[in-house]
Structure formats: structure tokens, C-alpha cells
GROMACS .gro file of C-alpha atoms in nm:
model
  323
    1MET     CA    1  13.727  -0.202   3.446
    2THR     CA    2  13.636   0.183   3.473
    3PRO     CA    3  13.651   0.268   3.819
    4SER     CA    4  13.291   0.405   3.972
    5PRO     CA    5  13.271   0.770   4.031
    6ASP     CA    6  13.330   0.903   4.418
    7PRO     CA    7  12.996   1.029   4.514
    8ARG     CA    8  13.160   1.256   4.763
    9ARG     CA    9  13.341   1.440   4.488
   10ARG     CA   10  13.290   1.806   4.505
   11LEU     CA   11  13.132   2.015   4.207
   12THR     CA   12  13.321   2.220   3.965
   13SER     CA   13  13.288   2.547   3.919
   14ASP     CA   14  13.196   2.459   3.520
   15GLU     CA   15  12.923   2.263   3.663
   16LEU     CA   16  12.750   2.484   3.918
   17ILE     CA   17  12.733   2.770   3.674
   18ALA     CA   18  12.575   2.537   3.407
   19MET     CA   19  12.322   2.420   3.660
   20PHE     CA   20  12.277   2.787   3.769
   21VAL     CA   21  12.174   2.883   3.387
   22ALA     CA   22  11.958   2.588   3.404
   23PHE     CA   23  11.723   2.695   3.694
   24LEU     CA   24  11.740   3.052   3.580
   25SER     CA   25  11.620   2.910   3.202
   26ILE     CA   26  11.327   2.712   3.368
   27GLY     CA   27  11.248   3.003   3.627
   28GLY     CA   28  11.235   3.251   3.312
   29ILE     CA   29  11.007   3.008   3.136
   30PHE     CA   30  10.774   2.966   3.435
   31PHE     CA   31  10.757   3.342   3.462
   32TRP     CA   32  10.659   3.384   3.128
   33ALA     CA   33  10.389   3.113   3.122
   34THR     CA   34  10.226   3.296   3.424
   35ARG     CA   35  10.186   3.619   3.262
   36GLN     CA   36  10.014   3.482   2.949
   37PRO     CA   37   9.657   3.597   2.932
   38ASP     CA   38   9.512   3.323   2.746
   39THR     CA   39   9.686   3.043   2.903
   40GLY     CA   40   9.453   2.742   3.045
   41LEU     CA   41   9.583   2.786   3.384
   42ASP     CA   42   9.611   3.104   3.549
   43PHE     CA   43   9.894   3.040   3.787
   44GLY     CA   44   9.921   3.423   3.844
   45SER     CA   45   9.560   3.418   4.037
   46LEU     CA   46   9.681   3.165   4.241
   47PHE     CA   47   9.940   3.336   4.417
   48SER     CA   48   9.756   3.657   4.377
   49SER     CA   49   9.609   3.805   4.737
   50THR     CA   50   9.366   4.052   4.506
   51PRO     CA   51   9.016   3.886   4.433
   52GLN     CA   52   8.888   3.874   4.114
   53VAL     CA   53   8.562   4.048   3.983
   54ALA     CA   54   8.381   3.915   3.706
   55PRO     CA   55   8.264   4.168   3.434
   56SER     CA   56   7.951   4.280   3.406
   57PRO     CA   57   7.767   4.166   3.087
   58GLY     CA   58   7.775   4.557   2.945
   59ALA     CA   59   8.107   4.637   3.076
   60ILE     CA   60   8.388   4.699   2.807
   61LEU     CA   61   8.700   4.482   2.881
   62PRO     CA   62   9.035   4.653   2.844
   63SER     CA   63   9.261   4.551   2.605
   64PRO     CA   64   9.575   4.344   2.798
   65GLU     CA   65   9.892   4.524   2.741
   66PRO     CA   66  10.227   4.346   2.808
   67PRO     CA   67  10.431   4.464   3.128
   68ARG     CA   68  10.639   4.756   3.047
   69GLY     CA   69  11.010   4.711   3.101
   70THR     CA   70  10.994   4.359   3.111
   71ALA     CA   71  11.139   4.104   2.849
   72ILE     CA   72  10.945   3.874   2.684
   73VAL     CA   73  11.119   3.510   2.658
   74PRO     CA   74  10.967   3.308   2.370
   75PRO     CA   75  10.863   2.959   2.505
   76ALA     CA   76  11.128   2.688   2.403
   77ASN     CA   77  10.841   2.508   2.235
   78PRO     CA   78  10.603   2.682   2.082
   79GLN     CA   79  10.243   2.573   2.107
   80THR     CA   80  10.085   2.383   1.792
   81LEU     CA   81   9.771   2.523   1.661
   82LEU     CA   82   9.534   2.236   1.592
   83PRO     CA   83   9.329   2.332   1.249
   84ILE     CA   84   8.984   2.405   1.295
   85PRO     CA   85   8.774   2.146   1.090
   86PRO     CA   86   8.579   2.340   0.839
   87ILE     CA   87   8.191   2.385   0.905
   88GLU     CA   88   8.024   2.230   0.602
   89ALA     CA   89   7.776   2.441   0.481
   90THR     CA   90   7.393   2.303   0.470
   91SER     CA   91   7.312   2.324   0.127
   92ALA     CA   92   6.942   2.314   0.035
   93PRO     CA   93   6.807   1.967  -0.141
   94GLN     CA   94   6.826   2.020  -0.492
   95PRO     CA   95   6.517   1.878  -0.701
   96THR     CA   96   6.606   1.570  -0.880
   97THR     CA   97   6.559   1.614  -1.257
   98GLN     CA   98   6.433   1.346  -1.447
   99ALA     CA   99   6.530   1.297  -1.792
  100THR     CA  100   6.236   1.323  -2.031
  101VAL     CA  101   6.234   0.996  -2.247
  102PRO     CA  102   6.026   1.065  -2.566
  103PRO     CA  103   5.797   0.812  -2.595
  104SER     CA  104   5.834   0.530  -2.860
  105PRO     CA  105   5.657   0.588  -3.194
  106THR     CA  106   5.564   0.225  -3.136
  107ALA     CA  107   5.400   0.297  -2.793
  108ILE     CA  108   5.142   0.508  -2.955
  109VAL     CA  109   4.802   0.301  -2.971
  110PRO     CA  110   4.600   0.440  -3.245
  111VAL     CA  111   4.241   0.502  -3.181
  112PRO     CA  112   4.001   0.344  -3.434
  113ALA     CA  113   3.759   0.620  -3.592
  114PRO     CA  114   3.417   0.553  -3.484
  115SER     CA  115   3.208   0.368  -3.753
  116PRO     CA  116   2.832   0.442  -3.821
  117ASN     CA  117   2.773   0.080  -3.654
  118ASN     CA  118   2.944   0.168  -3.327
  119LEU     CA  119   2.775   0.531  -3.263
  120PRO     CA  120   2.523   0.523  -3.005
  121ASN     CA  121   2.172   0.553  -3.131
  122LEU     CA  122   2.165   0.949  -3.146
  123VAL     CA  123   1.801   0.974  -3.278
  124PRO     CA  124   1.735   1.322  -3.312
  125SER     CA  125   1.432   1.491  -3.157
  126PRO     CA  126   1.149   1.623  -3.381
  127THR     CA  127   1.311   1.956  -3.336
  128THR     CA  128   1.644   1.851  -3.494
  129PRO     CA  129   1.698   1.826  -3.875
  130PRO     CA  130   1.795   1.483  -4.028
  131SER     CA  131   2.125   1.430  -4.144
  132PRO     CA  132   2.161   1.363  -4.530
  133GLY     CA  133   2.131   1.001  -4.596
  134ALA     CA  134   2.148   0.769  -4.929
  135ALA     CA  135   1.913   0.812  -5.184
  136LYS     CA  136   1.756   0.487  -5.127
  137GLY     CA  137   1.751   0.183  -4.918
  138PHE     CA  138   1.617   0.341  -4.575
  139ILE     CA  139   1.543   0.029  -4.348
  140ASP     CA  140   1.190   0.190  -4.232
  141VAL     CA  141   1.095   0.280  -4.641
  142PRO     CA  142   1.003  -0.053  -4.837
  143GLY     CA  143   0.991  -0.022  -5.224
  144ASP     CA  144   0.587  -0.036  -5.174
  145PHE     CA  145   0.547   0.220  -4.941
  146TRP     CA  146   0.306   0.503  -5.094
  147ALA     CA  147   0.560   0.776  -5.107
  148ALA     CA  148   0.880   0.554  -5.136
  149ALA     CA  149   0.920   0.706  -5.504
  150TYR     CA  150   0.911   1.076  -5.348
  151ILE     CA  151   1.187   1.024  -5.042
  152SER     CA  152   1.392   0.859  -5.260
  153GLU     CA  153   1.402   1.116  -5.551
  154LEU     CA  154   1.455   1.392  -5.281
  155THR     CA  155   1.688   1.232  -5.078
  156ARG     CA  156   1.899   1.181  -5.416
  157ARG     CA  157   1.883   1.528  -5.449
  158GLY     CA  158   1.981   1.623  -5.110
  159ILE     CA  159   1.669   1.784  -5.016
  160LEU     CA  160   1.525   1.539  -4.751
  161GLY     CA  161   1.784   1.316  -4.525
  162GLY     CA  162   1.801   1.009  -4.299
  163PHE     CA  163   1.911   0.923  -3.944
  164GLN     CA  164   2.204   0.764  -3.862
  165ASP     CA  165   2.012   0.427  -3.781
  166GLY     CA  166   1.989   0.410  -4.158
  167SER     CA  167   1.618   0.519  -4.116
  168PHE     CA  168   1.401   0.824  -4.245
  169LYS     CA  169   1.150   0.777  -4.010
  170PRO     CA  170   0.821   0.866  -4.254
  171ASN     CA  171   0.563   0.858  -4.007
  172GLU     CA  172   0.716   1.090  -3.769
  173PRO     CA  173   0.543   1.423  -3.732
  174ILE     CA  174   0.719   1.734  -3.914
  175THR     CA  175   0.766   2.064  -3.745
  176ARG     CA  176   0.685   2.401  -3.870
  177ALA     CA  177   1.075   2.472  -3.843
  178GLN     CA  178   1.199   2.146  -4.003
  179PHE     CA  179   0.948   2.209  -4.315
  180ALA     CA  180   1.075   2.567  -4.328
  181SER     CA  181   1.416   2.419  -4.364
  182LEU     CA  182   1.318   2.176  -4.632
  183LEU     CA  183   1.151   2.466  -4.828
  184GLY     CA  184   1.449   2.639  -4.854
  185LYS     CA  185   1.645   2.338  -4.989
  186ALA     CA  186   1.357   2.252  -5.257
  187PHE     CA  187   1.317   2.621  -5.382
  188GLY     CA  188   1.582   2.875  -5.274
  189LYS     CA  189   1.333   3.137  -5.384
  190PRO     CA  190   1.399   3.529  -5.384
  191LYS     CA  191   1.339   3.735  -5.069
  192GLU     CA  192   1.006   3.937  -5.109
  193ARG     CA  193   0.915   4.017  -4.763
  194GLN     CA  194   1.069   4.219  -4.494
  195ALA     CA  195   1.232   4.007  -4.231
  196GLN     CA  196   1.032   3.966  -3.887
  197THR     CA  197   1.156   3.884  -3.536
  198PHE     CA  198   0.987   3.614  -3.333
  199GLU     CA  199   1.015   3.607  -2.968
  200ASP     CA  200   1.031   3.204  -2.964
  201VAL     CA  201   1.314   3.212  -3.236
  202PRO     CA  202   1.634   3.273  -3.084
  203ALA     CA  203   1.944   3.412  -3.301
  204ASN     CA  204   2.124   3.082  -3.211
  205TYR     CA  205   1.821   2.846  -3.275
  206TRP     CA  206   1.918   2.597  -3.542
  207ALA     CA  207   1.660   2.673  -3.812
  208ARG     CA  208   1.667   3.050  -3.771
  209SER     CA  209   1.813   3.146  -4.111
  210SER     CA  210   1.571   2.880  -4.294
  211ILE     CA  211   1.261   3.042  -4.124
  212ASP     CA  212   1.357   3.392  -4.221
  213ASP     CA  213   1.417   3.266  -4.564
  214ALA     CA  214   1.071   3.087  -4.552
  215VAL     CA  215   0.892   3.402  -4.408
  216GLN     CA  216   1.044   3.638  -4.657
  217SER     CA  217   1.011   3.436  -4.940
  218GLY     CA  218   0.617   3.424  -4.898
  219PHE     CA  219   0.560   3.042  -4.810
  220MET     CA  220   0.532   3.062  -4.404
  221SER     CA  221   0.397   3.325  -4.167
  222GLY     CA  222   0.401   3.417  -3.815
  223TYR     CA  223   0.142   3.441  -3.561
  224ALA     CA  224  -0.025   3.754  -3.469
  225GLU     CA  225   0.121   3.770  -3.121
  226GLY     CA  226   0.450   3.779  -3.262
  227LEU     CA  227   0.552   3.429  -3.263
  228PHE     CA  228   0.661   3.147  -3.493
  229ARG     CA  229   0.606   2.836  -3.317
  230PRO     CA  230   0.888   2.645  -3.473
  231ASP     CA  231   0.839   2.321  -3.282
  232GLN     CA  232   0.463   2.289  -3.348
  233GLN     CA  233   0.340   2.030  -3.560
  234ILE     CA  234   0.189   2.122  -3.883
  235PRO     CA  235  -0.177   1.990  -3.968
  236LEU     CA  236  -0.178   1.892  -4.330
  237TYR     CA  237  -0.358   2.153  -4.471
  238GLN     CA  238  -0.095   2.418  -4.371
  239LEU     CA  239   0.162   2.231  -4.554
  240GLN     CA  240  -0.073   2.275  -4.866
  241VAL     CA  241  -0.148   2.648  -4.798
  242ALA     CA  242   0.247   2.723  -4.761
  243LEU     CA  243   0.304   2.560  -5.075
  244ALA     CA  244   0.032   2.742  -5.284
  245SER     CA  245   0.140   3.090  -5.110
  246GLY     CA  246   0.519   3.028  -5.198
  247LEU     CA  247   0.493   2.916  -5.536
  248ASN     CA  248   0.178   3.188  -5.616
  249ILE     CA  249  -0.061   2.932  -5.739
  250GLN     CA  250  -0.365   3.146  -5.802
  251SER     CA  251  -0.706   3.007  -5.659
  252PRO     CA  252  -0.946   2.891  -5.815
  253ALA     CA  253  -1.259   3.153  -5.903
  254ALA     CA  254  -1.480   2.893  -5.720
  255PRO     CA  255  -1.300   2.695  -5.460
  256ASP     CA  256  -1.585   2.557  -5.312
  257GLN     CA  257  -1.655   2.348  -5.655
  258THR     CA  258  -1.301   2.247  -5.659
  259LEU     CA  259  -1.335   2.105  -5.313
  260ALA     CA  260  -1.641   1.954  -5.328
  261LYS     CA  261  -1.554   1.620  -5.379
  262PHE     CA  262  -1.390   1.585  -5.059
  263GLN     CA  263  -1.617   1.428  -4.787
  264ASP     CA  264  -1.464   1.611  -4.530
  265VAL     CA  265  -1.429   1.956  -4.668
  266GLY     CA  266  -1.630   2.076  -4.360
  267ASP     CA  267  -1.295   2.023  -4.169
  268LEU     CA  268  -1.109   2.278  -4.353
  269PRO     CA  269  -1.068   2.603  -4.183
  270LYS     CA  270  -1.253   2.866  -4.391
  271TRP     CA  271  -0.935   3.119  -4.471
  272ALA     CA  272  -0.784   2.833  -4.596
  273GLN     CA  273  -1.001   2.704  -4.854
  274GLY     CA  274  -0.890   2.929  -5.156
  275LYS     CA  275  -0.497   2.827  -5.114
  276VAL     CA  276  -0.607   2.432  -5.053
  277ALA     CA  277  -0.817   2.465  -5.340
  278ALA     CA  278  -0.497   2.621  -5.544
  279ALA     CA  279  -0.311   2.316  -5.431
  280VAL     CA  280  -0.565   2.057  -5.538
  281GLY     CA  281  -0.616   2.231  -5.867
  282SER     CA  282  -0.243   2.230  -5.978
  283GLY     CA  283  -0.195   1.879  -5.856
  284ILE     CA  284   0.021   1.909  -5.561
  285VAL     CA  285  -0.227   1.754  -5.321
  286THR     CA  286  -0.165   1.341  -5.354
  287GLY     CA  287  -0.510   1.230  -5.280
  288PHE     CA  288  -0.330   1.037  -4.978
  289PRO     CA  289  -0.475   0.821  -4.822
  290SER     CA  290  -0.800   0.888  -4.996
  291ALA     CA  291  -0.904   1.029  -5.285
  292GLN     CA  292  -1.219   1.137  -5.148
  293GLN     CA  293  -1.069   1.307  -4.819
  294LEU     CA  294  -0.834   1.593  -4.721
  295THR     CA  295  -0.803   1.492  -4.373
  296PRO     CA  296  -0.678   1.856  -4.325
  297ASN     CA  297  -0.637   1.850  -3.971
  298ARG     CA  298  -0.452   1.534  -3.951
  299VAL     CA  299  -0.086   1.575  -3.841
  300ALA     CA  300   0.154   1.622  -4.106
  301THR     CA  301   0.433   1.340  -4.159
  302ARG     CA  302   0.756   1.346  -4.292
  303ALA     CA  303   0.618   1.122  -4.592
  304ASP     CA  304   0.346   1.393  -4.622
  305ALA     CA  305   0.610   1.652  -4.684
  306ALA     CA  306   0.805   1.440  -4.903
  307ALA     CA  307   0.516   1.389  -5.124
  308LEU     CA  308   0.393   1.757  -5.148
  309LEU     CA  309   0.749   1.889  -5.204
  310TYR     CA  310   0.772   1.651  -5.460
  311GLN     CA  311   0.476   1.747  -5.682
  312ALA     CA  312   0.508   2.107  -5.608
  313LEU     CA  313   0.852   2.054  -5.776
  314VAL     CA  314   0.688   1.846  -6.078
  315LYS     CA  315   0.455   2.159  -6.110
  316GLU     CA  316   0.752   2.407  -6.127
  317GLY     CA  317   0.922   2.197  -6.409
  318ARG     CA  318   1.226   2.108  -6.165
  319ILE     CA  319   1.176   1.740  -6.151
  320THR     CA  320   1.031   1.501  -6.436
  321PRO     CA  321   0.761   1.276  -6.302
  322THR     CA  322   0.832   0.936  -6.254
  323LYS     CA  323   0.624   0.661  -6.442
   0.00000   0.00000   0.00000
């Protein structure tokens, strides 16, 4: 059994020296800690009698210097500096790019081409020329129609045309511009006159070139005031005068005698009697609706124009008359 130490035992010299060194080390560490400027607890200011003055915002603080001649003892256990977490930079959101998927060929639905039956009823106005149609078979031109043969032959030659709904509209009035267009298709005569400028026929008018050809080839003329009146409906006698003029058919020596058989010859303007008599004498005038009447002031129709053009082409030897 180990005997217990005597509490009254005196410390040896070695123990006293060890204690002195220990206290001296602790005091040195304490003294060094109080002299550090960045320490969290400023123990030096607690025991200093000199008041601390807060620096002004604009004052320049002197750099701290360690006391001269004083040995700096490093701490036994240096402080461990914790790493500062990195600041994550806030990046601007990047736009989301979606991949473009090419459409599948099977996803394309073909659009059927519109058939003539599905087109809207686009009936052109009297100032719009009809589109070329079939040589025969117009829904409004029966076989027993008085001008059916004329219409069929001129349609076959591409001079006349029907409408998109399959009609010809034979009884529809014809305008001066429309008749000028037919003259160019039927005859194609060389130009013999100077070109004229009409105030009511702008450069972008649909029949501008046809009107120019009809005037320069001698078929038609304008009015004294510099107008052509392209959209004006034509009296029947003016169609006869135009054909006799353009084809250079000579008037008979006695126009009155040629026209005497017509009961309504008095309705014919005096200035037009010679040309109308020339048309009658050459066989251009068909005698419709009556062989005893000219009906000169009746508005000419598309059927009238077809009949007169047909007879004029026969007279010129370009068409063999049907029997």
C-alpha cells in the first residue's frame, strides 16, 4: 500500500523554479495578447486612464507599429482562420433555347387546288373582258340561238370567250373598250394613224393597248373633247361604222337607195349613213332582228358584236361561211 503524501511537506527548489517559469510564461502570453491591435477584447483600454477619441470620418489613421525594443512572443496556439465562403456570382439567366424540330413530311396537309366549280361567282363587270372559253357549250347559248354559230366559231378561234360560270352572256351590252379588244384579236391590222392620248384612258387601263391599236388601225376614233369613253355602251350603228371604216369598205354612190328598204332609216344619224350603207352593201349587216329594220340606236350586245365580226371576217376571206 502506497503511503499518502504529507500536506505539510515543503516544496523543493526545482518545483519552485518550475512554478516561477510557468507563471512567467502565462504573464508573457497575457502581455502579448493585450498588445495586439486586432484582438477582439482590448484589455489595454480597460486599464488605461487616457480617454479614447473616436476618429473623424475624414481623418487618416496611422498605421500601427509594434513597440520598439519589446520582444514579441508568438502565441502558443495560433488562431485558426476560418475560410471565408466564396460569394456566388449572380449570373444573368440564360435564355432557354429550344431545339427546332423540323416538321415531319407527313404533317404537311396539301391544299387542294381550287376547281372552277369551287370558285366564287366572279362575274366581270361590263368593263372587264371575258376570259377565253370553250368553242361551244355555253350554258346560255342554246343551239337554236340566232347567233350561236357566230359565237361558236369565234370562240373556237380565240376571238371571243366566255365567263367562269360557263356562260357567254350573249345579251349583255358591250362597251367601246371591249369592242376595241375584239377588233385587235379578229383582224390585227397594221397601224395607219398617229397615236392619240385620251384623258379617260390612263396608262394602267386594262384595254389601253387595244384602244390604241383600234384607233391607229382606223377602226375607231375618239371624241372632239379628247375623250374615248371606254366604258360607254355602243349603239349598234357604231359597230357597223367601225367595221366599214377599219376595213376600208367604200360607201355606195347612192347610200339613200341602199338604206331605203329599212323602215327606221330615219333614226340613223346623217353622218353615219354612208358607212352603214357600205356595211349593208358588203353583207356585214345580218338583218337581225328584222330584215326591214336597222334598229341603229339599240345598244349593241355581245351577240351583235359576234355576228358582225363573223360577217366581216367572211367578207375578208378569213372565214368560210357555214351553210
